[in-house]
mmCIF file of C-alpha atoms and ligand atoms in Angstrom:
data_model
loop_
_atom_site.group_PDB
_atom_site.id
_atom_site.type_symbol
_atom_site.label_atom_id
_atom_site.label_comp_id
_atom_site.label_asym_id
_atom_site.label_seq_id
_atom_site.Cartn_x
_atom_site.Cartn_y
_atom_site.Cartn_z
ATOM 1 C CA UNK F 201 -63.980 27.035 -13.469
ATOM 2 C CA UNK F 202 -65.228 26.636 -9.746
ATOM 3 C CA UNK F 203 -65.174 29.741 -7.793
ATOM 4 C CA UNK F 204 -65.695 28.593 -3.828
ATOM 5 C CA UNK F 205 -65.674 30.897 -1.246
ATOM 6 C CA UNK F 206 -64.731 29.515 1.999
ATOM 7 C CA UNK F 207 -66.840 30.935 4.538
ATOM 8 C CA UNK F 208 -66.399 31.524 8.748
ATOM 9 C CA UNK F 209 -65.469 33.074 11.849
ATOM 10 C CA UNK F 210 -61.757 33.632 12.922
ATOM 11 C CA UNK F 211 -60.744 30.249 14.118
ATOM 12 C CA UNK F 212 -63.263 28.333 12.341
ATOM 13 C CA UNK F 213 -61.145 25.994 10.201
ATOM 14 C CA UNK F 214 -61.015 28.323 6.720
ATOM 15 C CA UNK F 215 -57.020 28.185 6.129
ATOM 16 C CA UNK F 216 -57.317 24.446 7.343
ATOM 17 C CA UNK F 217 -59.795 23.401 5.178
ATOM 18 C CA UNK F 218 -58.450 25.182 1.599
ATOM 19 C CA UNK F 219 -55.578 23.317 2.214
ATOM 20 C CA UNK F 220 -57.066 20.020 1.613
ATOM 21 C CA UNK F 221 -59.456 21.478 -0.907
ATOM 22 C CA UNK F 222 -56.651 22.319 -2.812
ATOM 23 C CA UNK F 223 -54.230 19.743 -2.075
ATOM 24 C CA UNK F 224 -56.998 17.544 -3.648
ATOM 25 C CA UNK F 225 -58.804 19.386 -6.388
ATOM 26 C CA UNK F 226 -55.652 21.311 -7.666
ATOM 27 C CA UNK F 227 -57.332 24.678 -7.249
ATOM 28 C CA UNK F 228 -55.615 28.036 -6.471
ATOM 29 C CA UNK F 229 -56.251 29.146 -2.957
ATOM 30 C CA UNK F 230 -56.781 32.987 -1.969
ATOM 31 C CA UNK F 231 -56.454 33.952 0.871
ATOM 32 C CA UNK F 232 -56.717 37.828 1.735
ATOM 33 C CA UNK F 233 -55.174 37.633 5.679
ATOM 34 C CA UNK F 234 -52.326 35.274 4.021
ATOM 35 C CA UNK F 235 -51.757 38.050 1.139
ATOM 36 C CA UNK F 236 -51.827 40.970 3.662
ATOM 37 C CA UNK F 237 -49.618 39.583 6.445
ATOM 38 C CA UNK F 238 -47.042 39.495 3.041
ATOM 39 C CA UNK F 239 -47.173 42.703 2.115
ATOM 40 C CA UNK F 240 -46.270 43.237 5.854
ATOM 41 C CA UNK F 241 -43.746 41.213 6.184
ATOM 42 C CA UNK F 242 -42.289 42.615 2.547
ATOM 43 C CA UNK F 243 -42.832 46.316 3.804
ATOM 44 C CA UNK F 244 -44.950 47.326 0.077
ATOM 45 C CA UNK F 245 -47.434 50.706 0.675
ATOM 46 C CA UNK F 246 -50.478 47.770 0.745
ATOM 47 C CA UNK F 247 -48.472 46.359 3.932
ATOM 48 C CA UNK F 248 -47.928 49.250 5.605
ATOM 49 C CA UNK F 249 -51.783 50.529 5.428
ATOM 50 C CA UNK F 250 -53.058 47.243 5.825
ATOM 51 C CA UNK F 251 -50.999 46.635 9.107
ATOM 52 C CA UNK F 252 -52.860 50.197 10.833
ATOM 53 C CA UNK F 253 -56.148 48.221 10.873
ATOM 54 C CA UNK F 254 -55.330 44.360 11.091
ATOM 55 C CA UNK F 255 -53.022 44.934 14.543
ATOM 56 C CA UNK F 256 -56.413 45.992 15.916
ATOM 57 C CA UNK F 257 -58.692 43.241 14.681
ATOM 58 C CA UNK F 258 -60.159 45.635 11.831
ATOM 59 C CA UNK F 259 -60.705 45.285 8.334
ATOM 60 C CA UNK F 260 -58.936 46.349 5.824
ATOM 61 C CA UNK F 261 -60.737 48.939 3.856
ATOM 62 C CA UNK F 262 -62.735 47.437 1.062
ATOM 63 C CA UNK F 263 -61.022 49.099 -2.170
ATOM 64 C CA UNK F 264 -57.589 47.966 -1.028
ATOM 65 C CA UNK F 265 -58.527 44.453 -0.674
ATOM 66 C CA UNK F 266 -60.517 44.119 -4.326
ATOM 67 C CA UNK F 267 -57.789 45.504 -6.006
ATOM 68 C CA UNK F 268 -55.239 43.140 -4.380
ATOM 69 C CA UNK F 269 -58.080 40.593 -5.231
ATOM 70 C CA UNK F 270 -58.711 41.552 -8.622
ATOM 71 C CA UNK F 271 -54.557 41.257 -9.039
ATOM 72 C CA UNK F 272 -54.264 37.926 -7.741
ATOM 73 C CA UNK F 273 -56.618 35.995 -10.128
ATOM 74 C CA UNK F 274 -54.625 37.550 -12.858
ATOM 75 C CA UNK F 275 -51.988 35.613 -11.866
ATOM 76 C CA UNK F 276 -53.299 32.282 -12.752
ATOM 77 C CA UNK F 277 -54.555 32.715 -16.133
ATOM 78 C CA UNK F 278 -54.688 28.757 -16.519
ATOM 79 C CA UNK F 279 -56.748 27.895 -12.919
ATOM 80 C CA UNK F 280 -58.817 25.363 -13.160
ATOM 81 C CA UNK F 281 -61.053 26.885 -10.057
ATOM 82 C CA UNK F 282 -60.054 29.535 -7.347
ATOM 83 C CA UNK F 283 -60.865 28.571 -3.083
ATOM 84 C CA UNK F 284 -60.845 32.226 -1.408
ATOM 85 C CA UNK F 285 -60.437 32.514 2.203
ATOM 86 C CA UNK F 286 -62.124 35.523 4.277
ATOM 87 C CA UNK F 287 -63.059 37.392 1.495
ATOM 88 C CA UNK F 288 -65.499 38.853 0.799
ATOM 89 C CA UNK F 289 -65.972 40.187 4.124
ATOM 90 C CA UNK F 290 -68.257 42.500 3.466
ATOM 91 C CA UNK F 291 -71.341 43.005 1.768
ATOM 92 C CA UNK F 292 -69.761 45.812 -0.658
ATOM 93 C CA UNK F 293 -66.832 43.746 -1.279
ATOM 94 C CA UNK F 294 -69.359 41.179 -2.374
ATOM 95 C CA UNK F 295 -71.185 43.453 -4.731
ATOM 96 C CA UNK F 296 -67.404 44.683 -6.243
ATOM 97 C CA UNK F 297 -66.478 41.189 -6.602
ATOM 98 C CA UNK F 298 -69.457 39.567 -8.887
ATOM 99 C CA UNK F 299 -68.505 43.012 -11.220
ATOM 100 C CA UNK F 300 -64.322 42.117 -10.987
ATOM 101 C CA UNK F 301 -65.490 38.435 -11.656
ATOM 102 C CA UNK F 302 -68.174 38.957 -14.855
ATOM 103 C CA UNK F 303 -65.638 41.107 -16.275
ATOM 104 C CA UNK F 304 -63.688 38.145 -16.388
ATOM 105 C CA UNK F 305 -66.594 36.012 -17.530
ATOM 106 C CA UNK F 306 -66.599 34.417 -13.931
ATOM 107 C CA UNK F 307 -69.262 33.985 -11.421
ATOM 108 C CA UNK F 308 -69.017 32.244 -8.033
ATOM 109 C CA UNK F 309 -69.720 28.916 -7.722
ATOM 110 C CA UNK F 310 -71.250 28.887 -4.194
ATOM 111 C CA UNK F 311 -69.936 30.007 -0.457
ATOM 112 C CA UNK F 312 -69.681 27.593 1.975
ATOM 113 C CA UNK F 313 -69.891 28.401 5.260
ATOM 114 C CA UNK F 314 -68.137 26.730 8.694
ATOM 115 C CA UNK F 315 -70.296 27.040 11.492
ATOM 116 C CA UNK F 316 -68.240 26.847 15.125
ATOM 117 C CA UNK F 317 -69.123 27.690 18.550
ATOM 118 C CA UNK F 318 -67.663 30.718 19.899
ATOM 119 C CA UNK F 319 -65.816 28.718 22.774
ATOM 120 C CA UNK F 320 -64.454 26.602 20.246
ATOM 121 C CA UNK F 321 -63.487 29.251 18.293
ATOM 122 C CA UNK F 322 -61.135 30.940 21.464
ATOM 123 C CA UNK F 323 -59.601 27.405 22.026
ATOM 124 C CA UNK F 324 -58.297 27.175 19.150
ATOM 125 C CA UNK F 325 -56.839 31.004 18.919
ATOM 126 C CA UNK F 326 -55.353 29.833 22.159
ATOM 127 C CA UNK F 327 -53.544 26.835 21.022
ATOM 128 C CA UNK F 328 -52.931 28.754 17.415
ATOM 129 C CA UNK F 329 -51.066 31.360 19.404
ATOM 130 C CA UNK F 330 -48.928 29.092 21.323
ATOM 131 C CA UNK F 331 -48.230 27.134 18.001
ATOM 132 C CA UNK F 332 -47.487 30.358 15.413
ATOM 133 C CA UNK F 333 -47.460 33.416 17.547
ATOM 134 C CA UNK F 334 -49.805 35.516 14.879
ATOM 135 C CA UNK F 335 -49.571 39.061 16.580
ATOM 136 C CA UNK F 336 -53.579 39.365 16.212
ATOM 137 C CA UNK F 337 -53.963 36.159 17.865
ATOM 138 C CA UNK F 338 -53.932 37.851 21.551
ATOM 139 C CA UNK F 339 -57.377 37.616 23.522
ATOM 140 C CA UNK F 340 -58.214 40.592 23.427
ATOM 141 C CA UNK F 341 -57.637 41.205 19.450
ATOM 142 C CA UNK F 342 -59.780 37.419 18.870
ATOM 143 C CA UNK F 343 -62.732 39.103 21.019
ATOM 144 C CA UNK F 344 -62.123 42.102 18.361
ATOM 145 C CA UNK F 345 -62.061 39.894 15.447
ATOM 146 C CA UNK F 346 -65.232 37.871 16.384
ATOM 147 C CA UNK F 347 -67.053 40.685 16.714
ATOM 148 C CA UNK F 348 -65.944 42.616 13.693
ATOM 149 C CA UNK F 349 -67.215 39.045 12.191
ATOM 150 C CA UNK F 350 -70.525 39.227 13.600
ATOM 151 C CA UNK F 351 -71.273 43.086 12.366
ATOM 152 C CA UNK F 352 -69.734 42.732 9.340
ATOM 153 C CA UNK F 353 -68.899 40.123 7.605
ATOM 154 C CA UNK F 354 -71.917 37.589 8.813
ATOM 155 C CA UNK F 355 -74.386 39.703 6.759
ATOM 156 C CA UNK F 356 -72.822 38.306 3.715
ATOM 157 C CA UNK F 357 -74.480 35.099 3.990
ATOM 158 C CA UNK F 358 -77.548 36.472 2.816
ATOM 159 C CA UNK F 359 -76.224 38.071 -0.310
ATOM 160 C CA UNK F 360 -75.068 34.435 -1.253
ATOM 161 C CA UNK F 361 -78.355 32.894 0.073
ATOM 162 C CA UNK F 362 -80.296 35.563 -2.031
ATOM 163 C CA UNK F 363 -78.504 33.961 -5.380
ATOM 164 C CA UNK F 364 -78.818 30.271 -3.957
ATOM 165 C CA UNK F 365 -75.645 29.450 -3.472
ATOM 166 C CA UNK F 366 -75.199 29.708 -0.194
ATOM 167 C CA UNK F 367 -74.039 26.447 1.707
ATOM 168 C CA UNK F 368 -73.570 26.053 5.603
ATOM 169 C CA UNK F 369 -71.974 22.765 7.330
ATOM 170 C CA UNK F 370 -70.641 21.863 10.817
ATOM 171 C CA UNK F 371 -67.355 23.195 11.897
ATOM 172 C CA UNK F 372 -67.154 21.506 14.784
ATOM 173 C CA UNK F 373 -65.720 17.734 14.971
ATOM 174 C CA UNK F 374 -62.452 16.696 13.198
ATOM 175 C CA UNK F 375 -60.748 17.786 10.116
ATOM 176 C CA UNK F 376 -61.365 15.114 8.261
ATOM 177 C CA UNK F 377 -65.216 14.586 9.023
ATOM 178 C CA UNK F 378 -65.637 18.525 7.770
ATOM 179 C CA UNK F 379 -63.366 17.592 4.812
ATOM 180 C CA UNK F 380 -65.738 14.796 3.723
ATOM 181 C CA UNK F 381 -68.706 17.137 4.359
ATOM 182 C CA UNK F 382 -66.644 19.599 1.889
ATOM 183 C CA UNK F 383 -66.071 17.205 -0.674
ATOM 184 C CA UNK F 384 -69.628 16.053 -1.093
ATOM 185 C CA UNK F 385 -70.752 19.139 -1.628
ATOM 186 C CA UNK F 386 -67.813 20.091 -4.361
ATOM 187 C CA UNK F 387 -68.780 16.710 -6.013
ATOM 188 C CA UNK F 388 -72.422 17.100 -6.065
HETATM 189 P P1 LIG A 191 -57.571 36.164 8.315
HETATM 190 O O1 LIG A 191 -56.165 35.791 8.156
HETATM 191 O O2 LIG A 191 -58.517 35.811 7.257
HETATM 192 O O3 LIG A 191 -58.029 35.618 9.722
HETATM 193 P P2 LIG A 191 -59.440 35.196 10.304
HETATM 194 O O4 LIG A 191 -60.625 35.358 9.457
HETATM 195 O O5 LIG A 191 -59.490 35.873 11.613
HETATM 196 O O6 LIG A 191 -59.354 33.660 10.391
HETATM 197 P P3 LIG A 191 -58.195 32.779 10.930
HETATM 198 O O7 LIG A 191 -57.117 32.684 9.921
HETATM 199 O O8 LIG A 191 -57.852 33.192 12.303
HETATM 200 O O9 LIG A 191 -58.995 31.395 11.065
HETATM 201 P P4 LIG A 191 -59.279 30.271 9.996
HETATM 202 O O10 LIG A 191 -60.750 30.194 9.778
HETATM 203 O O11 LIG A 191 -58.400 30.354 8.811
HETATM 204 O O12 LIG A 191 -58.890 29.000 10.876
HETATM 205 P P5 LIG A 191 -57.636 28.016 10.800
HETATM 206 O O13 LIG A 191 -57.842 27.026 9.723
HETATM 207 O O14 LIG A 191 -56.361 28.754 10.843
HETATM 208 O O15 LIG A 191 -57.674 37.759 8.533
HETATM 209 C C1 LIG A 191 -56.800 38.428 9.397
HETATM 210 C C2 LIG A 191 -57.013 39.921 9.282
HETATM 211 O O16 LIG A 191 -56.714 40.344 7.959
HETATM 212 C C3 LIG A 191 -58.434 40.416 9.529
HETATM 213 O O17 LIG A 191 -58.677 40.642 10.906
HETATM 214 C C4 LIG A 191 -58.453 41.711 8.727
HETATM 215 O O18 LIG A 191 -57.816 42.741 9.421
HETATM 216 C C5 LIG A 191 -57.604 41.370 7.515
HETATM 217 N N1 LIG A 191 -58.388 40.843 6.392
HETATM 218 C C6 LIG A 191 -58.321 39.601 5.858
HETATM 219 N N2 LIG A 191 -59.184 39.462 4.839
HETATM 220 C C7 LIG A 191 -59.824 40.655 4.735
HETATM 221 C C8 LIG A 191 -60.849 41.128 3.877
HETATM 222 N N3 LIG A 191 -61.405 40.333 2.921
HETATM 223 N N4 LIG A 191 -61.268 42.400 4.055
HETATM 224 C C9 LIG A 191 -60.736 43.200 4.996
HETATM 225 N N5 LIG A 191 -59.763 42.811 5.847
HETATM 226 C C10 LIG A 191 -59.309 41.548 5.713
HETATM 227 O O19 LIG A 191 -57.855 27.252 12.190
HETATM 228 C C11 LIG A 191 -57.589 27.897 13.411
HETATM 229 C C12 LIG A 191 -56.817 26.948 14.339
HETATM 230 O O20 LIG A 191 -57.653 25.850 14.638
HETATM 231 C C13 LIG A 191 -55.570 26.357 13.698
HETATM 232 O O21 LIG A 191 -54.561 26.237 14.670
HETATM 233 C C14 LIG A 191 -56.021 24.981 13.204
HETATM 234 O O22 LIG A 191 -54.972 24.051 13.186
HETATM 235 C C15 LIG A 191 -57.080 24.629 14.215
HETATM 236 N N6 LIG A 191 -58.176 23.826 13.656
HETATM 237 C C16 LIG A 191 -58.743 23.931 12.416
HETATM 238 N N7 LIG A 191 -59.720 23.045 12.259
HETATM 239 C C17 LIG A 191 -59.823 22.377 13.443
HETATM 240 C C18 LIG A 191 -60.679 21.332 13.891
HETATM 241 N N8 LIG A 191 -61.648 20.809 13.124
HETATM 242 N N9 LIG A 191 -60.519 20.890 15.159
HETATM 243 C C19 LIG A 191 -59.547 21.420 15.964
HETATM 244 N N10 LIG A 191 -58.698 22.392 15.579
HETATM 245 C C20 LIG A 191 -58.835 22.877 14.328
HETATM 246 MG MG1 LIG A 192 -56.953 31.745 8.139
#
């Protein structure tokens, strides 16, 4: 069972990426922005709390997010290996993760991590937002989100480099040439 965690700054290619990593490996792909903009859109109690903080480029709080976590691997019993995108995001949802997966006999395989330049980043917000229209996609809210990345959610690097399995690779350049950068690291 492989256990990747996608790793990056809004904009940096995470939803882009899983897509092929799934679409070739035949893995399940989590991702927690995906899940919560559903329970939006559907209206459930997670939704409705979970909309208060992402409108304004802030994270969800961390027990809401494990649990909806900790529900969603249930629902593959039969995975072969899980890809989660943006999550964890913090360093406590990292801790209550490794406890959700050993219960399960799990462990994560490694993180690997997207590295972008912040002006690439906003370019391709800009261009997303024309494209989808995602309401947290306005300048302001990416400015927001980048920086919400950089307090907390970068410092989780180092509780993946800590166990050694910690991977960082070049976000920048074409989807393809990051794909093949993905795959030889999966394969190795
Ligand atoms: P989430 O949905 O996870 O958004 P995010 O982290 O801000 O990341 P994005 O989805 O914006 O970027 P991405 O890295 O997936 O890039 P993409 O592939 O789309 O989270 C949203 C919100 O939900 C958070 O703010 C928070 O409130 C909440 N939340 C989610 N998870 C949480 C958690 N664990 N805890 C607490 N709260 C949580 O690419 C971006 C664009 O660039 C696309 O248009 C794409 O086509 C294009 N692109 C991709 N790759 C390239 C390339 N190589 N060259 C050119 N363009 C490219
Ligand atoms: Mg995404």
């Amino acid at each position: 069972m492989k256990i990747i965690l996608l790793f990056g700054s809004p904009g940096a290619g995470k939803g882009t990426q899983s897509k092929n990593i799934i679409h070739k490996y035949g893995f399940n792909h989590i991702a927690t922005g995906d899940l919560l903009r559903n329970a939006i859109i559907n209206n459930t109690e997670l939704g409705v709390q979970a909309k208060k903080y992402m409108d304004k480029g802030n994270l969800v709080p961390d027990d809401l997010v494990v649990r909806m976590i900790e529900k969603q691997i249930d629902k593959f019993p039969d995975s072969t290996g899980f890809v989660f995108d943006g999550f964890p995001r913090t360093v406590k949802q990292a801790e209550a993760f490794d406890k959700v997966l050993s219960k399960k006999g799990l462990s994560v395989s490694f993180m690997l991590a997207l590295n972008v330049e912040k002006e690439e980043l906003k370019e391709r917000l800009k261009k997303r937002a024309e494209e989808e229209g995602r309401v947290d996609d306005t300048p302001e809210i990416i400015e927001k989100r980048i920086k919400v990345y950089l307090d907390k959610t970068a410092p989780v690097a180092d509780y993946y480099k800590k166990q050694g399995k910690f991977h960082e690779i070049s976000g920048m350049g074409t989807v393809d040439e990051i794909f093949n950068q993905i795959t030889s690291i999966i394969d190795s």
